[in-house]
Amino acid sequence: MKELTVEEQFELIKRGTVEVVPEEELKQKLAKAKKEGIPLRIKLGIDPTAPDIHLGFAVVLRKLRQFQDMGHEVVLIVGDFTAGIGDPSGRSETRPVLSAEQIRANAETFTSQFWLILDRSKTTLTFNGDWLGKMTFYDVIKETSRVTVARVLERDDYQKRLAEGRPIGLHELMYPIAQALDSVEVRADVEIGGTDQRFNIMMGRDLQEAHGQEAQVGLFMPLLPGLDGVQKMSKSLGNYIGITEPPKNMFGKAMSIPDEVMLQYFELATNLPKEEVDQIKKGLEEGTLHPMDAKKRLAYEITRLYHDEEAAKREKEEFERVFSQRELPSDIPDAVVPGSELSDGKIWAPKLLVVTGMAKSNREAKGLIEQGAVTIDGERVADPNSDIEVQTGQILKVGKLRFGRLVLGE
């Protein structure tokens, strides 16, 4: 990337964001970094509550990569300590606490996927247990003295739960303080996160100032809608596209994105220039671009980004052949159903999707069935509580592009 002026850096950083707080301070930090030749330290905190990265989380990582391409440094803080507390952001009840084993396993998988997006040479990866785990009880009390109860209870999550009579654990009140201490530890210039992280990030500003540091700027990214077009993308809801999914799955899932959120995906999940996204938007509004053609372009760009041009082209051609001509794919893989899962030759419908790899969980499988996305030999599976009689050779179809030829196993 060519060297950008401060104003050009600022405009590029702002693209796709919901809010920068405060904007003027970010401009000042960028100007100072350019003048002194010292890169800014951009912080992202991640609690490893799930093992994989999906397109929703990749929105934040891609913004970090923009900073790196401009010469700045990224500090990734894996919350091995804070994951043991549980982030209450957006929760209507206390979040289950993960075991140390779960945290370590998730962190190992999670961190290996960072480098599909970020520049490893411009990234510092650390774990907040390295400093938070060494604090004494006196240290904790000292830090809490810098924050009032009224300030902590300002967050919407707590107010809603209190109004509804739902419990709030005392440990949850400590989470934003612990997360803010990460900013103090790494002396962050900017902290990035989703809009659901606003309270935590602003708490970081407060504690940095209390420690005599220059306060970080908060940069807030939108939450990418999931494949249902309503709720935010989440692995637990089964409405996600994982960045390590095979090209066929990735392209097929992208083709199921609702028309009304396509433009958000173009802007937040692809590398298309703003001018080209604006042209797509104009074409859709004027009716000169068919939504199906726009969606194929979207699926192509997403697949190309995480695989390559050849894979994206292959899946686009396969989709057009199967969808447009109503043909079966040329290479339907076997979907093995273990005999141990059958009872009188039948299997619970959601379980069928899980054992054949078409869904990661019973909950995700139920959602797919309820959406009408599952057929066997062309007949829709309508009831998520039904039992399916399995016969070798049946064609299981999930969504528009995922097929499996059922095979009875041992």
mmCIF file of C-alpha atoms in Angstrom:
data_model
loop_
_atom_site.group_PDB
_atom_site.id
_atom_site.type_symbol
_atom_site.label_atom_id
_atom_site.label_comp_id
_atom_site.label_asym_id
_atom_site.label_seq_id
_atom_site.Cartn_x
_atom_site.Cartn_y
_atom_site.Cartn_z
ATOM 1 C CA MET A 1 0.000 0.000 0.000
ATOM 2 C CA LYS A 2 1.288 3.468 -0.912
ATOM 3 C CA GLU A 3 1.985 5.856 1.926
ATOM 4 C CA LEU A 4 -1.223 7.640 2.857
ATOM 5 C CA THR A 5 -1.771 11.089 4.296
ATOM 6 C CA VAL A 6 -3.298 11.379 7.754
ATOM 7 C CA GLU A 7 -6.651 12.322 6.221
ATOM 8 C CA GLU A 8 -6.531 9.361 3.826
ATOM 9 C CA GLN A 9 -5.720 7.009 6.695
ATOM 10 C CA PHE A 10 -8.585 8.420 8.722
ATOM 11 C CA GLU A 11 -11.126 8.051 5.894
ATOM 12 C CA LEU A 12 -10.036 4.472 5.184
ATOM 13 C CA ILE A 13 -10.244 3.562 8.864
ATOM 14 C CA LYS A 14 -13.719 5.096 9.166
ATOM 15 C CA ARG A 15 -15.104 3.147 6.218
ATOM 16 C CA GLY A 16 -17.517 0.491 7.440
ATOM 17 C CA THR A 17 -17.337 1.576 11.083
ATOM 18 C CA VAL A 18 -20.322 2.556 13.215
ATOM 19 C CA GLU A 19 -18.490 5.098 15.345
ATOM 20 C CA VAL A 20 -15.049 6.396 16.289
ATOM 21 C CA VAL A 21 -14.855 7.890 19.799
ATOM 22 C CA PRO A 22 -13.542 10.539 19.776
ATOM 23 C CA GLU A 23 -12.781 11.150 16.079
ATOM 24 C CA GLU A 24 -10.553 14.151 16.649
ATOM 25 C CA GLU A 25 -8.296 12.170 18.996
ATOM 26 C CA LEU A 26 -7.815 9.479 16.332
ATOM 27 C CA LYS A 27 -6.720 12.141 13.832
ATOM 28 C CA GLN A 28 -4.277 13.521 16.414
ATOM 29 C CA LYS A 29 -2.847 10.070 17.115
ATOM 30 C CA LEU A 30 -2.431 9.345 13.398
ATOM 31 C CA ALA A 31 -0.687 12.699 12.871
ATOM 32 C CA LYS A 32 1.661 12.101 15.801
ATOM 33 C CA ALA A 33 2.495 8.588 14.602
ATOM 34 C CA LYS A 34 3.303 9.865 11.127
ATOM 35 C CA LYS A 35 5.403 12.754 12.408
ATOM 36 C CA GLU A 36 7.411 10.669 14.898
ATOM 37 C CA GLY A 37 7.555 7.495 12.809
ATOM 38 C CA ILE A 38 6.163 5.420 15.680
ATOM 39 C CA PRO A 39 3.257 3.112 14.775
ATOM 40 C CA LEU A 40 0.059 3.132 16.797
ATOM 41 C CA ARG A 41 -0.790 0.135 18.966
ATOM 42 C CA ILE A 42 -4.200 -1.202 17.994
ATOM 43 C CA LYS A 43 -5.730 -3.521 20.583
ATOM 44 C CA LEU A 44 -8.257 -6.304 20.167
ATOM 45 C CA GLY A 45 -9.304 -8.467 23.075
ATOM 46 C CA ILE A 46 -10.704 -11.928 22.349
ATOM 47 C CA ASP A 47 -12.214 -14.357 24.806
ATOM 48 C CA PRO A 48 -11.802 -17.849 23.306
ATOM 49 C CA THR A 49 -15.370 -18.975 23.997
ATOM 50 C CA ALA A 50 -15.587 -20.789 20.628
ATOM 51 C CA PRO A 51 -12.862 -22.518 18.603
ATOM 52 C CA ASP A 52 -13.394 -21.053 15.121
ATOM 53 C CA ILE A 53 -13.567 -17.692 13.380
ATOM 54 C CA HIS A 54 -16.570 -16.784 11.231
ATOM 55 C CA LEU A 55 -17.202 -13.894 8.821
ATOM 56 C CA GLY A 56 -18.784 -11.816 11.579
ATOM 57 C CA PHE A 57 -15.634 -11.843 13.684
ATOM 58 C CA ALA A 58 -13.521 -11.461 10.549
ATOM 59 C CA VAL A 59 -15.063 -7.985 10.093
ATOM 60 C CA VAL A 60 -13.009 -6.786 13.058
ATOM 61 C CA LEU A 61 -9.872 -8.673 11.976
ATOM 62 C CA ARG A 62 -10.080 -7.168 8.488
ATOM 63 C CA LYS A 63 -10.190 -3.685 9.976
ATOM 64 C CA LEU A 64 -7.072 -4.543 11.983
ATOM 65 C CA ARG A 65 -5.382 -5.624 8.757
ATOM 66 C CA GLN A 66 -6.118 -2.176 7.298
ATOM 67 C CA PHE A 67 -4.228 -0.634 10.211
ATOM 68 C CA GLN A 68 -1.329 -3.034 9.602
ATOM 69 C CA ASP A 69 -1.201 -2.191 5.909
ATOM 70 C CA MET A 70 -0.820 1.448 6.937
ATOM 71 C CA GLY A 71 2.170 0.528 9.092
ATOM 72 C CA HIS A 72 0.583 0.249 12.527
ATOM 73 C CA GLU A 73 0.978 -2.575 15.060
ATOM 74 C CA VAL A 74 -1.769 -4.877 16.283
ATOM 75 C CA VAL A 75 -1.883 -6.261 19.816
ATOM 76 C CA LEU A 76 -4.139 -9.302 20.144
ATOM 77 C CA ILE A 77 -4.998 -10.165 23.717
ATOM 78 C CA VAL A 78 -6.414 -13.645 24.161
ATOM 79 C CA GLY A 79 -8.543 -13.529 27.290
ATOM 80 C CA ASP A 80 -7.579 -16.787 28.901
ATOM 81 C CA PHE A 81 -8.163 -15.067 32.270
ATOM 82 C CA THR A 82 -11.289 -13.051 31.393
ATOM 83 C CA ALA A 83 -12.901 -16.022 29.620
ATOM 84 C CA GLY A 84 -13.004 -17.614 33.046
ATOM 85 C CA ILE A 85 -15.179 -14.703 34.215
ATOM 86 C CA GLY A 86 -17.457 -14.483 31.176
ATOM 87 C CA ASP A 87 -18.269 -11.317 29.236
ATOM 88 C CA PRO A 88 -21.837 -10.195 30.090
ATOM 89 C CA SER A 89 -22.129 -8.117 26.878
ATOM 90 C CA GLY A 90 -25.512 -8.683 25.280
ATOM 91 C CA ARG A 91 -26.451 -11.344 27.795
ATOM 92 C CA SER A 92 -29.803 -11.667 29.487
ATOM 93 C CA GLU A 93 -28.370 -14.060 32.047
ATOM 94 C CA THR A 94 -25.046 -15.066 33.567
ATOM 95 C CA ARG A 95 -22.721 -16.606 30.979
ATOM 96 C CA PRO A 96 -21.506 -20.140 31.804
ATOM 97 C CA VAL A 97 -17.878 -20.146 32.911
ATOM 98 C CA LEU A 98 -15.516 -22.178 30.737
ATOM 99 C CA SER A 99 -13.028 -24.641 32.152
ATOM 100 C CA ALA A 100 -9.299 -24.026 31.744
ATOM 101 C CA GLU A 101 -9.139 -26.999 29.362
ATOM 102 C CA GLN A 102 -11.915 -25.587 27.140
ATOM 103 C CA ILE A 103 -10.241 -22.183 27.082
ATOM 104 C CA ARG A 104 -6.858 -23.616 26.067
ATOM 105 C CA ALA A 105 -8.345 -25.844 23.357
ATOM 106 C CA ASN A 106 -10.368 -22.989 21.881
ATOM 107 C CA ALA A 107 -7.425 -20.596 22.020
ATOM 108 C CA GLU A 108 -5.151 -22.986 20.119
ATOM 109 C CA THR A 109 -7.587 -23.333 17.216
ATOM 110 C CA PHE A 110 -8.610 -19.686 17.297
ATOM 111 C CA THR A 111 -5.118 -18.239 17.170
ATOM 112 C CA SER A 112 -4.033 -20.470 14.281
ATOM 113 C CA GLN A 113 -6.748 -18.886 12.134
ATOM 114 C CA PHE A 114 -5.711 -15.272 12.792
ATOM 115 C CA TRP A 115 -2.984 -15.476 10.175
ATOM 116 C CA LEU A 116 -5.480 -16.101 7.377
ATOM 117 C CA ILE A 117 -6.266 -12.383 7.721
ATOM 118 C CA LEU A 118 -3.583 -10.640 9.788
ATOM 119 C CA ASP A 119 0.096 -9.970 9.080
ATOM 120 C CA ARG A 120 1.929 -12.090 11.653
ATOM 121 C CA SER A 121 5.028 -9.860 11.474
ATOM 122 C CA LYS A 122 3.010 -6.836 12.637
ATOM 123 C CA THR A 123 1.066 -8.652 15.358
ATOM 124 C CA THR A 124 1.839 -9.156 19.024
ATOM 125 C CA LEU A 125 -0.119 -12.066 20.479
ATOM 126 C CA THR A 126 -0.402 -12.277 24.239
ATOM 127 C CA PHE A 127 -2.631 -13.715 27.003
ATOM 128 C CA ASN A 128 -4.115 -11.543 29.737
ATOM 129 C CA GLY A 129 -3.595 -14.264 32.328
ATOM 130 C CA ASP A 130 0.070 -13.214 32.205
ATOM 131 C CA TRP A 131 -0.724 -10.052 34.191
ATOM 132 C CA LEU A 132 -4.246 -10.423 35.570
ATOM 133 C CA GLY A 133 -3.376 -13.814 37.037
ATOM 134 C CA LYS A 134 -0.557 -12.286 39.065
ATOM 135 C CA MET A 135 -2.650 -9.632 40.780
ATOM 136 C CA THR A 136 -3.143 -9.891 44.534
ATOM 137 C CA PHE A 137 -6.469 -9.276 46.224
ATOM 138 C CA TYR A 138 -5.076 -5.912 47.365
ATOM 139 C CA ASP A 139 -4.315 -5.047 43.721
ATOM 140 C CA VAL A 140 -7.884 -5.894 42.753
ATOM 141 C CA ILE A 141 -9.369 -3.747 45.520
ATOM 142 C CA LYS A 142 -7.104 -0.859 44.492
ATOM 143 C CA GLU A 143 -8.324 -1.021 40.891
ATOM 144 C CA THR A 144 -11.989 -1.225 41.887
ATOM 145 C CA SER A 145 -11.514 1.967 43.924
ATOM 146 C CA ARG A 146 -11.056 3.794 40.597
ATOM 147 C CA VAL A 147 -14.555 2.838 39.401
ATOM 148 C CA THR A 148 -17.933 3.615 40.975
ATOM 149 C CA VAL A 149 -20.809 1.137 41.213
ATOM 150 C CA ALA A 150 -23.023 3.674 39.430
ATOM 151 C CA ARG A 151 -20.575 3.725 36.495
ATOM 152 C CA VAL A 152 -20.583 -0.061 36.158
ATOM 153 C CA LEU A 153 -24.363 -0.250 36.376
ATOM 154 C CA GLU A 154 -24.704 2.199 33.480
ATOM 155 C CA ARG A 155 -24.363 -0.650 30.993
ATOM 156 C CA ASP A 156 -27.605 -1.660 29.301
ATOM 157 C CA ASP A 157 -27.168 -5.388 29.966
ATOM 158 C CA TYR A 158 -27.234 -4.869 33.720
ATOM 159 C CA GLN A 159 -30.088 -2.379 33.669
ATOM 160 C CA LYS A 160 -32.291 -4.767 31.692
ATOM 161 C CA ARG A 161 -31.531 -7.695 33.944
ATOM 162 C CA LEU A 162 -32.165 -5.671 37.088
ATOM 163 C CA ALA A 163 -35.485 -4.427 35.696
ATOM 164 C CA GLU A 164 -36.504 -8.006 34.866
ATOM 165 C CA GLY A 165 -35.402 -9.351 38.237
ATOM 166 C CA ARG A 166 -32.648 -11.480 36.696
ATOM 167 C CA PRO A 167 -29.512 -12.141 38.740
ATOM 168 C CA ILE A 168 -26.186 -10.418 38.133
ATOM 169 C CA GLY A 169 -23.129 -12.146 39.530
ATOM 170 C CA LEU A 170 -20.643 -9.977 41.409
ATOM 171 C CA HIS A 171 -17.896 -11.479 39.234
ATOM 172 C CA GLU A 172 -19.612 -10.006 36.162
ATOM 173 C CA LEU A 173 -19.138 -6.495 37.542
ATOM 174 C CA MET A 174 -15.405 -7.220 37.501
ATOM 175 C CA TYR A 175 -15.275 -8.145 33.812
ATOM 176 C CA PRO A 176 -15.147 -4.623 32.323
ATOM 177 C CA ILE A 177 -12.505 -3.646 34.866
ATOM 178 C CA ALA A 178 -10.337 -6.649 34.010
ATOM 179 C CA GLN A 179 -10.746 -5.984 30.298
ATOM 180 C CA ALA A 180 -9.880 -2.315 30.798
ATOM 181 C CA LEU A 181 -6.698 -3.267 32.645
ATOM 182 C CA ASP A 182 -5.576 -5.006 29.446
ATOM 183 C CA SER A 183 -5.558 -1.587 27.756
ATOM 184 C CA VAL A 184 -3.472 -0.199 30.610
ATOM 185 C CA GLU A 185 -1.017 -3.107 30.388
ATOM 186 C CA VAL A 186 -0.351 -2.784 26.637
ATOM 187 C CA ARG A 187 -0.755 1.022 26.530
ATOM 188 C CA ALA A 188 -3.248 0.775 23.661
ATOM 189 C CA ASP A 189 -3.715 3.768 21.361
ATOM 190 C CA VAL A 190 -6.862 2.394 19.765
ATOM 191 C CA GLU A 191 -9.166 -0.431 20.804
ATOM 192 C CA ILE A 192 -11.453 -2.015 18.246
ATOM 193 C CA GLY A 193 -14.562 -4.088 18.825
ATOM 194 C CA GLY A 194 -18.185 -4.658 17.905
ATOM 195 C CA THR A 195 -20.880 -2.265 19.022
ATOM 196 C CA ASP A 196 -21.687 -4.692 21.850
ATOM 197 C CA GLN A 197 -18.243 -3.922 23.316
ATOM 198 C CA ARG A 198 -18.802 -0.192 23.754
ATOM 199 C CA PHE A 199 -19.011 -0.214 27.544
ATOM 200 C CA ASN A 200 -15.879 -2.345 27.935
ATOM 201 C CA ILE A 201 -13.832 -0.227 25.533
ATOM 202 C CA MET A 202 -14.893 3.057 27.123
ATOM 203 C CA MET A 203 -13.990 1.632 30.532
ATOM 204 C CA GLY A 204 -10.510 1.115 29.082
ATOM 205 C CA ARG A 205 -10.295 4.851 28.400
ATOM 206 C CA ASP A 206 -11.309 5.595 31.999
ATOM 207 C CA LEU A 207 -8.698 3.339 33.587
ATOM 208 C CA GLN A 208 -5.910 4.475 31.281
ATOM 209 C CA GLU A 209 -6.538 8.072 32.338
ATOM 210 C CA ALA A 210 -6.680 6.974 35.993
ATOM 211 C CA HIS A 211 -3.213 5.442 35.496
ATOM 212 C CA GLY A 212 -1.864 8.635 33.937
ATOM 213 C CA GLN A 213 -1.837 7.270 30.384
ATOM 214 C CA GLU A 214 -3.127 8.842 27.185
ATOM 215 C CA ALA A 215 -6.631 7.449 26.669
ATOM 216 C CA GLN A 216 -7.277 5.042 23.836
ATOM 217 C CA VAL A 217 -9.699 5.782 21.018
ATOM 218 C CA GLY A 218 -12.681 3.448 20.696
ATOM 219 C CA LEU A 219 -13.432 2.161 17.204
ATOM 220 C CA PHE A 220 -16.728 0.310 16.866
ATOM 221 C CA MET A 221 -17.602 -2.083 14.058
ATOM 222 C CA PRO A 222 -21.116 -3.164 13.078
ATOM 223 C CA LEU A 223 -22.342 -6.647 13.907
ATOM 224 C CA LEU A 224 -22.670 -8.654 10.693
ATOM 225 C CA PRO A 225 -26.135 -10.255 10.381
ATOM 226 C CA GLY A 226 -26.150 -14.022 10.220
ATOM 227 C CA LEU A 227 -27.572 -16.136 7.411
ATOM 228 C CA ASP A 228 -31.054 -15.561 8.829
ATOM 229 C CA GLY A 229 -30.626 -11.832 8.137
ATOM 230 C CA VAL A 230 -31.901 -10.955 11.611
ATOM 231 C CA GLN A 231 -29.643 -11.987 14.473
ATOM 232 C CA LYS A 232 -25.911 -11.342 14.555
ATOM 233 C CA MET A 233 -23.733 -14.055 13.086
ATOM 234 C CA SER A 234 -23.058 -16.662 15.754
ATOM 235 C CA LYS A 235 -21.828 -20.227 15.843
ATOM 236 C CA SER A 236 -24.254 -21.044 18.647
ATOM 237 C CA LEU A 237 -27.172 -19.933 16.448
ATOM 238 C CA GLY A 238 -25.890 -21.887 13.453
ATOM 239 C CA ASN A 239 -26.274 -18.834 11.156
ATOM 240 C CA TYR A 240 -22.599 -18.435 10.294
ATOM 241 C CA ILE A 241 -20.014 -18.907 7.553
ATOM 242 C CA GLY A 242 -16.681 -20.096 8.960
ATOM 243 C CA ILE A 243 -13.548 -18.727 7.295
ATOM 244 C CA THR A 244 -12.014 -22.223 7.138
ATOM 245 C CA GLU A 245 -15.044 -23.929 5.621
ATOM 246 C CA PRO A 246 -14.523 -25.791 2.322
ATOM 247 C CA PRO A 247 -15.194 -23.707 -0.825
ATOM 248 C CA LYS A 248 -18.407 -25.592 -1.619
ATOM 249 C CA ASN A 249 -19.901 -24.936 1.825
ATOM 250 C CA MET A 250 -18.733 -21.331 1.818
ATOM 251 C CA PHE A 251 -20.194 -20.553 -1.616
ATOM 252 C CA GLY A 252 -23.433 -22.392 -0.875
ATOM 253 C CA LYS A 253 -23.989 -20.646 2.447
ATOM 254 C CA ALA A 254 -23.239 -17.253 0.894
ATOM 255 C CA MET A 255 -25.937 -17.904 -1.711
ATOM 256 C CA SER A 256 -28.460 -18.265 1.117
ATOM 257 C CA ILE A 257 -27.825 -14.748 2.463
ATOM 258 C CA PRO A 258 -31.094 -12.728 2.390
ATOM 259 C CA ASP A 259 -31.226 -10.056 -0.323
ATOM 260 C CA GLU A 260 -31.839 -7.278 2.184
ATOM 261 C CA VAL A 261 -28.441 -7.721 3.895
ATOM 262 C CA MET A 262 -26.344 -8.375 0.776
ATOM 263 C CA LEU A 263 -24.883 -4.890 0.684
ATOM 264 C CA GLN A 264 -23.694 -5.176 4.286
ATOM 265 C CA TYR A 265 -21.822 -8.329 3.318
ATOM 266 C CA PHE A 266 -20.306 -6.651 0.251
ATOM 267 C CA GLU A 267 -19.008 -3.817 2.412
ATOM 268 C CA LEU A 268 -17.956 -5.746 5.506
ATOM 269 C CA ALA A 269 -16.968 -9.192 4.209
ATOM 270 C CA THR A 270 -15.271 -8.572 0.830
ATOM 271 C CA ASN A 271 -12.330 -6.588 -0.541
ATOM 272 C CA LEU A 272 -14.332 -4.837 -3.259
ATOM 273 C CA PRO A 273 -13.555 -1.104 -3.542
ATOM 274 C CA LYS A 274 -16.210 1.266 -2.253
ATOM 275 C CA GLU A 275 -16.875 2.527 -5.767
ATOM 276 C CA GLU A 276 -17.716 -0.969 -6.977
ATOM 277 C CA VAL A 277 -19.990 -1.642 -4.003
ATOM 278 C CA ASP A 278 -21.756 1.648 -4.764
ATOM 279 C CA GLN A 279 -22.276 0.498 -8.368
ATOM 280 C CA ILE A 280 -23.788 -2.791 -7.178
ATOM 281 C CA LYS A 281 -26.089 -0.872 -4.842
ATOM 282 C CA LYS A 282 -27.152 1.431 -7.668
ATOM 283 C CA GLY A 283 -27.802 -1.508 -10.003
ATOM 284 C CA LEU A 284 -29.988 -3.240 -7.429
ATOM 285 C CA GLU A 285 -31.946 -0.057 -6.705
ATOM 286 C CA GLU A 286 -32.510 0.747 -10.388
ATOM 287 C CA GLY A 287 -33.303 -2.839 -11.320
ATOM 288 C CA THR A 288 -30.438 -3.113 -13.814
ATOM 289 C CA LEU A 289 -28.722 -5.789 -11.690
ATOM 290 C CA HIS A 290 -30.623 -8.942 -10.742
ATOM 291 C CA PRO A 291 -30.304 -9.873 -7.040
ATOM 292 C CA MET A 292 -29.290 -13.425 -8.023
ATOM 293 C CA ASP A 293 -26.381 -12.116 -10.106
ATOM 294 C CA ALA A 294 -25.332 -9.823 -7.267
ATOM 295 C CA LYS A 295 -25.446 -12.710 -4.803
ATOM 296 C CA LYS A 296 -23.336 -14.933 -7.071
ATOM 297 C CA ARG A 297 -20.787 -12.127 -7.192
ATOM 298 C CA LEU A 298 -20.883 -11.895 -3.400
ATOM 299 C CA ALA A 299 -20.421 -15.645 -2.924
ATOM 300 C CA TYR A 300 -17.587 -15.567 -5.476
ATOM 301 C CA GLU A 301 -15.763 -12.719 -3.684
ATOM 302 C CA ILE A 302 -16.100 -14.330 -0.248
ATOM 303 C CA THR A 303 -14.883 -17.726 -1.495
ATOM 304 C CA ARG A 304 -11.988 -16.154 -3.398
ATOM 305 C CA LEU A 305 -10.928 -14.205 -0.317
ATOM 306 C CA TYR A 306 -10.478 -17.280 1.889
ATOM 307 C CA HIS A 307 -9.505 -19.802 -0.805
ATOM 308 C CA ASP A 308 -8.457 -18.694 -4.302
ATOM 309 C CA GLU A 309 -9.713 -17.591 -7.712
ATOM 310 C CA GLU A 310 -9.839 -21.137 -9.059
ATOM 311 C CA ALA A 311 -11.971 -22.437 -6.191
ATOM 312 C CA ALA A 312 -14.360 -19.488 -6.426
ATOM 313 C CA LYS A 313 -14.758 -19.923 -10.173
ATOM 314 C CA ARG A 314 -15.329 -23.675 -9.823
ATOM 315 C CA GLU A 315 -18.047 -23.267 -7.199
ATOM 316 C CA LYS A 316 -19.771 -20.515 -9.175
ATOM 317 C CA GLU A 317 -19.908 -22.707 -12.277
ATOM 318 C CA GLU A 318 -21.142 -25.672 -10.233
ATOM 319 C CA PHE A 319 -23.844 -23.539 -8.632
ATOM 320 C CA GLU A 320 -25.043 -22.299 -12.013
ATOM 321 C CA ARG A 321 -25.094 -25.834 -13.374
ATOM 322 C CA VAL A 322 -26.972 -27.298 -10.406
ATOM 323 C CA PHE A 323 -29.271 -24.398 -9.557
ATOM 324 C CA SER A 324 -30.048 -22.987 -13.003
ATOM 325 C CA GLN A 325 -30.372 -26.348 -14.745
ATOM 326 C CA ARG A 326 -31.843 -28.167 -11.726
ATOM 327 C CA GLU A 327 -29.238 -30.921 -11.996
ATOM 328 C CA LEU A 328 -27.558 -32.927 -9.261
ATOM 329 C CA PRO A 329 -23.878 -32.183 -8.661
ATOM 330 C CA SER A 330 -21.399 -34.323 -10.537
ATOM 331 C CA ASP A 331 -19.515 -35.312 -7.394
ATOM 332 C CA ILE A 332 -21.943 -35.963 -4.531
ATOM 333 C CA PRO A 333 -19.897 -37.149 -1.545
ATOM 334 C CA ASP A 334 -20.932 -40.095 0.603
ATOM 335 C CA ALA A 335 -22.696 -39.150 3.842
ATOM 336 C CA VAL A 336 -22.123 -42.067 6.197
ATOM 337 C CA VAL A 337 -24.772 -42.822 8.814
ATOM 338 C CA PRO A 338 -23.320 -45.128 11.523
ATOM 339 C CA GLY A 339 -25.529 -48.121 12.218
ATOM 340 C CA SER A 340 -25.135 -47.467 15.945
ATOM 341 C CA GLU A 341 -27.150 -44.252 15.504
ATOM 342 C CA LEU A 342 -30.178 -46.073 14.053
ATOM 343 C CA SER A 343 -33.170 -47.494 15.870
ATOM 344 C CA ASP A 344 -35.275 -49.840 13.734
ATOM 345 C CA GLY A 345 -33.563 -48.346 10.686
ATOM 346 C CA LYS A 346 -34.516 -44.792 11.647
ATOM 347 C CA ILE A 347 -32.708 -41.760 13.013
ATOM 348 C CA TRP A 348 -33.909 -38.488 14.552
ATOM 349 C CA ALA A 349 -33.897 -35.859 11.769
ATOM 350 C CA PRO A 350 -31.554 -33.326 13.449
ATOM 351 C CA LYS A 351 -29.185 -36.165 14.412
ATOM 352 C CA LEU A 352 -29.000 -37.213 10.747
ATOM 353 C CA LEU A 353 -27.610 -33.798 9.816
ATOM 354 C CA VAL A 354 -25.094 -33.870 12.657
ATOM 355 C CA VAL A 355 -23.702 -37.383 12.003
ATOM 356 C CA THR A 356 -23.363 -36.649 8.274
ATOM 357 C CA GLY A 357 -21.530 -33.378 8.920
ATOM 358 C CA MET A 358 -24.292 -31.168 7.497
ATOM 359 C CA ALA A 359 -24.724 -29.396 10.845
ATOM 360 C CA LYS A 360 -22.449 -28.825 13.830
ATOM 361 C CA SER A 361 -25.130 -29.273 16.486
ATOM 362 C CA ASN A 362 -28.697 -30.452 17.012
ATOM 363 C CA ARG A 363 -29.712 -26.841 17.520
ATOM 364 C CA GLU A 364 -28.275 -25.787 14.163
ATOM 365 C CA ALA A 365 -29.876 -28.821 12.492
ATOM 366 C CA LYS A 366 -33.306 -27.985 13.929
ATOM 367 C CA GLY A 367 -32.987 -24.446 12.601
ATOM 368 C CA LEU A 368 -32.172 -25.705 9.097
ATOM 369 C CA ILE A 369 -35.176 -28.042 9.098
ATOM 370 C CA GLU A 370 -37.513 -25.333 10.381
ATOM 371 C CA GLN A 371 -36.277 -23.036 7.583
ATOM 372 C CA GLY A 372 -37.277 -25.687 5.027
ATOM 373 C CA ALA A 373 -33.673 -26.116 3.940
ATOM 374 C CA VAL A 374 -33.503 -29.935 4.209
ATOM 375 C CA THR A 375 -34.759 -32.477 1.658
ATOM 376 C CA ILE A 376 -34.276 -36.215 1.105
ATOM 377 C CA ASP A 377 -34.706 -37.420 -2.472
ATOM 378 C CA GLY A 378 -36.381 -34.096 -3.228
ATOM 379 C CA GLU A 379 -38.950 -34.272 -0.425
ATOM 380 C CA ARG A 380 -38.733 -31.620 2.257
ATOM 381 C CA VAL A 381 -38.157 -32.681 5.850
ATOM 382 C CA ALA A 382 -40.788 -30.540 7.571
ATOM 383 C CA ASP A 383 -40.761 -31.716 11.184
ATOM 384 C CA PRO A 384 -37.548 -31.318 13.229
ATOM 385 C CA ASN A 385 -38.872 -33.928 15.672
ATOM 386 C CA SER A 386 -39.472 -36.601 13.026
ATOM 387 C CA ASP A 387 -37.531 -39.828 12.574
ATOM 388 C CA ILE A 388 -36.059 -40.541 9.147
ATOM 389 C CA GLU A 389 -35.887 -44.042 7.672
ATOM 390 C CA VAL A 390 -32.400 -44.259 6.175
ATOM 391 C CA GLN A 391 -31.639 -46.158 2.991
ATOM 392 C CA THR A 392 -28.340 -46.276 1.143
ATOM 393 C CA GLY A 393 -28.388 -44.129 -1.976
ATOM 394 C CA GLN A 394 -30.826 -41.483 -0.776
ATOM 395 C CA ILE A 395 -29.783 -37.918 -1.626
ATOM 396 C CA LEU A 396 -29.685 -35.585 1.373
ATOM 397 C CA LYS A 397 -29.755 -31.911 0.415
ATOM 398 C CA VAL A 398 -29.197 -29.029 2.837
ATOM 399 C CA GLY A 399 -29.684 -25.536 1.488
ATOM 400 C CA LYS A 400 -29.123 -24.974 -2.204
ATOM 401 C CA LEU A 401 -25.707 -26.482 -2.714
ATOM 402 C CA ARG A 402 -24.900 -29.033 -0.014
ATOM 403 C CA PHE A 403 -25.523 -32.634 -1.019
ATOM 404 C CA GLY A 404 -24.716 -36.043 0.425
ATOM 405 C CA ARG A 405 -25.456 -39.572 -0.744
ATOM 406 C CA LEU A 406 -26.564 -41.516 2.329
ATOM 407 C CA VAL A 407 -24.550 -44.668 3.070
ATOM 408 C CA LEU A 408 -25.204 -47.002 5.991
ATOM 409 C CA GLY A 409 -22.040 -47.556 8.008
ATOM 410 C CA GLU A 410 -20.951 -49.938 10.710
#
